[in-house]
PDB file of C-alpha atoms in Angstrom:
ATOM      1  CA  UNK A   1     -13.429   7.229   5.689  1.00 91.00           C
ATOM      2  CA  UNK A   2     -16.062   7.949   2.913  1.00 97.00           C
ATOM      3  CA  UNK A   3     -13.308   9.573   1.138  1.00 97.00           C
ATOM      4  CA  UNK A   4     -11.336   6.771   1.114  1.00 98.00           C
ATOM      5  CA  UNK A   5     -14.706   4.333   0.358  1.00 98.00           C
ATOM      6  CA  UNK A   6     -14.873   6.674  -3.039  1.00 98.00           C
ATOM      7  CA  UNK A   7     -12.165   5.830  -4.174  1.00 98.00           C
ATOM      8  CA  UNK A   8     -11.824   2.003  -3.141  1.00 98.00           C
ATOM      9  CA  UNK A   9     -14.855   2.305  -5.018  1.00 98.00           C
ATOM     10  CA  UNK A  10     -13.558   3.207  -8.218  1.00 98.00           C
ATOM     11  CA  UNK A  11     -10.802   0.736  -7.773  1.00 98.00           C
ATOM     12  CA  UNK A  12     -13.664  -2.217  -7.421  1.00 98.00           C
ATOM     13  CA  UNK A  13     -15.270  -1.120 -10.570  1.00 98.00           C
ATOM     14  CA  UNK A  14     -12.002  -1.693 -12.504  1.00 97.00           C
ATOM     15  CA  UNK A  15     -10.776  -4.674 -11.192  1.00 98.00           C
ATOM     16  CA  UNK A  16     -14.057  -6.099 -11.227  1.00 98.00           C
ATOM     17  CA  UNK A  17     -14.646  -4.902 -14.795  1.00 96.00           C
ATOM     18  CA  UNK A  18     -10.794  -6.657 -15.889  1.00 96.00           C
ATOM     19  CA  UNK A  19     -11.010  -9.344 -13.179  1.00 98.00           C
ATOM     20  CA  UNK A  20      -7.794  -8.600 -11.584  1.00 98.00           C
ATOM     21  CA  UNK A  21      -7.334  -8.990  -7.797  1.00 98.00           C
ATOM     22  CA  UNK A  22      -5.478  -6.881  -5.345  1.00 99.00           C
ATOM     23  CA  UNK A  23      -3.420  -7.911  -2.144  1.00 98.00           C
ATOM     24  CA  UNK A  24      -1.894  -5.135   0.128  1.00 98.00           C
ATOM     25  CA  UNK A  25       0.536  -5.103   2.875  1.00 98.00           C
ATOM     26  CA  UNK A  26       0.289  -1.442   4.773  1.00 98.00           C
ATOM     27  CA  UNK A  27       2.180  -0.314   7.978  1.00 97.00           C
ATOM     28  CA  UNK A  28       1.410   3.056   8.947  1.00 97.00           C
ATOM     29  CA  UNK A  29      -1.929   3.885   7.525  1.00 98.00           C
ATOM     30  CA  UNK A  30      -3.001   0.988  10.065  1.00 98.00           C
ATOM     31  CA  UNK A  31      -5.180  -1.256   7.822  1.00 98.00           C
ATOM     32  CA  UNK A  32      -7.071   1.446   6.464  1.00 98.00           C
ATOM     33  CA  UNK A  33      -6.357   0.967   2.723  1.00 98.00           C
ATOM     34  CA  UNK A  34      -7.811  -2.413   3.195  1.00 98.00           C
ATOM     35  CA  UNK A  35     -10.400  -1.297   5.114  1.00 98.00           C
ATOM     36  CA  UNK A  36     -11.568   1.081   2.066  1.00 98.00           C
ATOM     37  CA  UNK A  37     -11.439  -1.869  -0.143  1.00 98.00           C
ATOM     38  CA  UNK A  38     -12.983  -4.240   1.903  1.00 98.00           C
ATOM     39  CA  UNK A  39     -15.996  -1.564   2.741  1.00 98.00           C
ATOM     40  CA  UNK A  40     -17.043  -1.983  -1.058  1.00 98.00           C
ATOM     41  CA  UNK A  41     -19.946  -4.722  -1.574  1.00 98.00           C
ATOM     42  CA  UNK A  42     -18.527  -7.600  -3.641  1.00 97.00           C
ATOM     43  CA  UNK A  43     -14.730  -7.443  -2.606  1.00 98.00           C
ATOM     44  CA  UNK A  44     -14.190 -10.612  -2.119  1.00 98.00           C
ATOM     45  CA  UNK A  45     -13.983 -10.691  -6.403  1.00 98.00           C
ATOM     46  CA  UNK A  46     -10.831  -8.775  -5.920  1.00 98.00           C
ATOM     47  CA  UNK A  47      -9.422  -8.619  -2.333  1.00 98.00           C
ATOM     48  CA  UNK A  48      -7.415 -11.381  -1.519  1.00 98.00           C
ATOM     49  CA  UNK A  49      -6.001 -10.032   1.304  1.00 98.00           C
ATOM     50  CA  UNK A  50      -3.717  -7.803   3.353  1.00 96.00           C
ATOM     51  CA  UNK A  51      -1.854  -7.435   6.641  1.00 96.00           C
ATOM     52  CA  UNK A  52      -0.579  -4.673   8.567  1.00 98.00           C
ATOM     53  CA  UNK A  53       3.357  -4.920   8.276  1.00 96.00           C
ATOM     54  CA  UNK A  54       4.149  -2.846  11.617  1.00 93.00           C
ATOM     55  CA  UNK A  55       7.005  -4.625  13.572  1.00 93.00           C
ATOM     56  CA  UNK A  56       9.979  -6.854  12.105  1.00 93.00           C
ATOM     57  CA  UNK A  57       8.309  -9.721  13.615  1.00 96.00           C
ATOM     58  CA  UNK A  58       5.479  -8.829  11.555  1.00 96.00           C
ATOM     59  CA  UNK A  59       7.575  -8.370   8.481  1.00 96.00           C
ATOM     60  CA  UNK A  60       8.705 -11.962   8.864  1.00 95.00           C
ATOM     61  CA  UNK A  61       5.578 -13.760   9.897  1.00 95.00           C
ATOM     62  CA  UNK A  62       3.269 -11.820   7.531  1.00 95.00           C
ATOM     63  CA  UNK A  63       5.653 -11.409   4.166  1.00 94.00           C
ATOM     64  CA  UNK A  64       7.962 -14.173   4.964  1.00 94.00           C
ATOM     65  CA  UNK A  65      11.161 -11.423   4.521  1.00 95.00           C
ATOM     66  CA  UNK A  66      13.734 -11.958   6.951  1.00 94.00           C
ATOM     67  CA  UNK A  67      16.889 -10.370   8.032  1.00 93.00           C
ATOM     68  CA  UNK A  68      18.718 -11.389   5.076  1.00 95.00           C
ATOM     69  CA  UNK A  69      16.155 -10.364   2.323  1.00 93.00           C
ATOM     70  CA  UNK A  70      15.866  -6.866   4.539  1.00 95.00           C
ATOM     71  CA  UNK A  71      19.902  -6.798   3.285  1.00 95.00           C
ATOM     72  CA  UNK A  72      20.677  -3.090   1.963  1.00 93.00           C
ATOM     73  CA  UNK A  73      16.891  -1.968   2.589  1.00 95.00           C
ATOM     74  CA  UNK A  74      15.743   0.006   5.037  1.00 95.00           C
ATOM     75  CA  UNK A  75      11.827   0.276   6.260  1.00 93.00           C
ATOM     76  CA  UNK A  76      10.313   3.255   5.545  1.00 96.00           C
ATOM     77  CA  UNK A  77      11.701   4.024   1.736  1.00 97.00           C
ATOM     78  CA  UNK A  78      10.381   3.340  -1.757  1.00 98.00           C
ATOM     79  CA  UNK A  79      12.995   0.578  -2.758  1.00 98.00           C
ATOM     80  CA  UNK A  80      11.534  -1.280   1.142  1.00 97.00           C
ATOM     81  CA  UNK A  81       7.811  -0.530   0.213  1.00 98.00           C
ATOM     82  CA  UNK A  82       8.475  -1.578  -4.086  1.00 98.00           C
ATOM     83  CA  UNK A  83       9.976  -5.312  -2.315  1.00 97.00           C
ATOM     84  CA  UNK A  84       7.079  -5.503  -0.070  1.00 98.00           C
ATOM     85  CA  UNK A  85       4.382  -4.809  -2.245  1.00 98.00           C
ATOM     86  CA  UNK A  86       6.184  -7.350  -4.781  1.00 98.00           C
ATOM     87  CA  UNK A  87       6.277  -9.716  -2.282  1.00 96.00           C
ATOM     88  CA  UNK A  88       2.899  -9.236  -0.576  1.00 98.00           C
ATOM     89  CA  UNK A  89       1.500  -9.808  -4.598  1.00 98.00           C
ATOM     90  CA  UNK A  90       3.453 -12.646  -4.654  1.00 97.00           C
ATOM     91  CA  UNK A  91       2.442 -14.306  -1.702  1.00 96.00           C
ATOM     92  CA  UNK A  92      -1.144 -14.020  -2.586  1.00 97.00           C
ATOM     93  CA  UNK A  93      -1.106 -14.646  -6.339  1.00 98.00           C
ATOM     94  CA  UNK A  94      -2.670 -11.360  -6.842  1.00 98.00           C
ATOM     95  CA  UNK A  95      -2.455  -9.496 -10.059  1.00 98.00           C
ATOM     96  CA  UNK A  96      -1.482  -6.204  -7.991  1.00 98.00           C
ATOM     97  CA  UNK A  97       0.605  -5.403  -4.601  1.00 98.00           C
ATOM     98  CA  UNK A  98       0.189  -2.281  -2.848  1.00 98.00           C
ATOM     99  CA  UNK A  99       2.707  -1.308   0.490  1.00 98.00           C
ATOM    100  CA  UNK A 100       2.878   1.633   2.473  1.00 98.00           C
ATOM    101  CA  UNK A 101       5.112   2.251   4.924  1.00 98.00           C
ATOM    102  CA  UNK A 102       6.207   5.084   6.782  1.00 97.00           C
ATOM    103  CA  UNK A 103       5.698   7.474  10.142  1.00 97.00           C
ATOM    104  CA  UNK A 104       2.531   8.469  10.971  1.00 98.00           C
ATOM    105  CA  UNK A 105       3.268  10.654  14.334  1.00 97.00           C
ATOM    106  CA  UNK A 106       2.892  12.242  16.495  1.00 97.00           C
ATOM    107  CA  UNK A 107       6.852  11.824  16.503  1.00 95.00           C
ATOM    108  CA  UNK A 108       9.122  10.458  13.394  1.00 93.00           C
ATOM    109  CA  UNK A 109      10.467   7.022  13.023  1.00 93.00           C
ATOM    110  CA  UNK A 110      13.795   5.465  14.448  1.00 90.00           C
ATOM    111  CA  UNK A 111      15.313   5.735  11.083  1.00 90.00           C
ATOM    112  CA  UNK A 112      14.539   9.351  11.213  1.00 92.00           C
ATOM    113  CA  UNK A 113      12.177  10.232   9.312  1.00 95.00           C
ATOM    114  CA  UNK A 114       9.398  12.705  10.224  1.00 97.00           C
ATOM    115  CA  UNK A 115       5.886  12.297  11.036  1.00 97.00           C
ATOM    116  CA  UNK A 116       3.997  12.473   7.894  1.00 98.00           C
ATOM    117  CA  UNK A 117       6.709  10.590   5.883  1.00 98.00           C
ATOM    118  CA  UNK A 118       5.465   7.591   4.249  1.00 98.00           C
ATOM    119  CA  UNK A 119       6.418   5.322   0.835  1.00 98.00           C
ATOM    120  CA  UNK A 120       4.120   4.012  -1.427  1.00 98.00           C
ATOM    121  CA  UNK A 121       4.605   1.189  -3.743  1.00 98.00           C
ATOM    122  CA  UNK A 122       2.182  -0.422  -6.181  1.00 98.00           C
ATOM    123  CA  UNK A 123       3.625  -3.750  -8.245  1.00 98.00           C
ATOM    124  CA  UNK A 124       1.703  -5.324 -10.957  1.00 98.00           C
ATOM    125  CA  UNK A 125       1.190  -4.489 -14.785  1.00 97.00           C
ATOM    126  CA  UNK A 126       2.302  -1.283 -13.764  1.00 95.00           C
ATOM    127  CA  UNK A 127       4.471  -0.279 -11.147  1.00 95.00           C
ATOM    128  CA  UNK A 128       4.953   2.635  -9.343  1.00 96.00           C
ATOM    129  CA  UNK A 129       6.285   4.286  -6.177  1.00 97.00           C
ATOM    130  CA  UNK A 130       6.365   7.484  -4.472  1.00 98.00           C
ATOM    131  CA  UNK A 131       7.142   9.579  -0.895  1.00 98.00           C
ATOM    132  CA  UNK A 132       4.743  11.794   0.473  1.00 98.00           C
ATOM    133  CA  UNK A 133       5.391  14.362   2.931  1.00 98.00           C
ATOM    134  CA  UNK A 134       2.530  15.821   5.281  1.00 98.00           C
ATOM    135  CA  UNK A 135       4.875  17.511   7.886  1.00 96.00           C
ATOM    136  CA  UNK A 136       2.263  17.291  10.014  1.00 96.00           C
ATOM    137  CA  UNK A 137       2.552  15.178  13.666  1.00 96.00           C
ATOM    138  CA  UNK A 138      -1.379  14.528  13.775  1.00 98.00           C
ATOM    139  CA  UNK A 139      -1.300  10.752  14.162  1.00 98.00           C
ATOM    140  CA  UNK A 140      -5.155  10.161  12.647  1.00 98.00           C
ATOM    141  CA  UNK A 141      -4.936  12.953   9.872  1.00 98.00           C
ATOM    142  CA  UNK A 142      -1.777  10.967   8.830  1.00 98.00           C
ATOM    143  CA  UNK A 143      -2.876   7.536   8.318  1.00 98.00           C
ATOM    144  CA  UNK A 144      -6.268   8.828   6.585  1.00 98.00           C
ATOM    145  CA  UNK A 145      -3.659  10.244   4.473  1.00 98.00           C
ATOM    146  CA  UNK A 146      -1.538   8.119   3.528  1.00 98.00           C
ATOM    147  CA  UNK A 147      -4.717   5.158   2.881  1.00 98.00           C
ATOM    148  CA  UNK A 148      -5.739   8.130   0.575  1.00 98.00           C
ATOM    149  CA  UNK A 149      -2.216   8.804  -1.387  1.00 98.00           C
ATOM    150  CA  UNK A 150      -1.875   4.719  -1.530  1.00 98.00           C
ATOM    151  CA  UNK A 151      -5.323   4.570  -3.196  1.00 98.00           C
ATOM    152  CA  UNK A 152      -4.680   7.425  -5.528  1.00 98.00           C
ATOM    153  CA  UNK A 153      -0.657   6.011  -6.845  1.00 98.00           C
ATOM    154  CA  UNK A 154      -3.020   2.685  -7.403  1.00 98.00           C
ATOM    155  CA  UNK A 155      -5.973   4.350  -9.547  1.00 98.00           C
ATOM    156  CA  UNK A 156      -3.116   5.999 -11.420  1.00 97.00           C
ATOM    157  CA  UNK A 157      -1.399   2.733 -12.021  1.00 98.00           C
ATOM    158  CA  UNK A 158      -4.901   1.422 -13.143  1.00 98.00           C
ATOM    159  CA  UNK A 159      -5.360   3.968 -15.499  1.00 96.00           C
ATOM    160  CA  UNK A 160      -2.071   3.678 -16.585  1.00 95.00           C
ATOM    161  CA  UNK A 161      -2.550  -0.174 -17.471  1.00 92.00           C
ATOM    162  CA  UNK A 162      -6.133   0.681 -19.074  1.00 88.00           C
ATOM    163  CA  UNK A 163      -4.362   3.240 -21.143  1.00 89.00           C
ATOM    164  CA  UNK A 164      -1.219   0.762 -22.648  1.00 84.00           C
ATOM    165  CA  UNK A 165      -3.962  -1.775 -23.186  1.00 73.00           C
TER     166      UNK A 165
END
């Protein structure tokens, strides 16, 4: 987890230091990307809030996306976790959405993908979105991670926005 705190750290510094808020909507990394945020003093300047997206019931009492908005998307992929992290922005009024989404283990997903497989999305100023592959089953090792990959694709985007500003 201090791994994870480092870099939520970094992330507070910049959105602090632009006063830009984050909201994040996470699946199998378990809440641990918001728990990194949320572990630095003074995020309530930039955390709005989060949710862990796990189940379709979640999906549609959390995000507010239904059956018919999940139309040609399928959980678990980069065009599912760019709509969610869209949407979980949205919801919030945040300047920046983060999702991730995937199969932490031991065994894959029903859409079969492997343990290890997760997509990342980040949606604000800059948007990006990527897969990661551990192919490894361990269920912990995965979700620490995954919070870790989400964090990094975000401090990317961040320096990507500081950089066309």
């Amino acid at each position: 987890m201090h791994a994870l705190i480092e870099r939520a750290d970094r992330i507070a510094a910049r959105l602090t230091a632009r006063r830009e808020t984050v909201a994040v909507a996470e699946s199998s990394a378990g809440g641990l990307v918001s728990a990194a945020l949320l572990a630095v003093p003074g995020a309530s300047a930039y955390y709005l809030g989060g949710a862990v997206v796990y189940t379709a019931q979640a999906r549609r009492a959390l995000i507010g996306l239904d059956e018919a908005g999940m139309a040609g998307l399928r959980s678990a992929s980069e065009p599912y976790a760019e709509r969610v992290a869209v949407l979980v922005r949205e919801r919030h009024g945040a300047v920046w959405g983060l999702c991730e989404t995937g199969a932490a283990g031991p065994g894959g997903n029903r859409y079969g993908d492997a343990a290890g497989h997760t997509c990342l999305s980040v949606s604000g100023p800059m948007t990006r979105r990527l897969t990661l592959e551990t192919r490894n089953g361990d269920r912990a090792a995965n979700m620490e991670a995954f919070a870790a990959a989400m964090l990094d694709a975000f401090l990317d985007a961040l320096a990507e926005a500081d950089c066309a500003s």
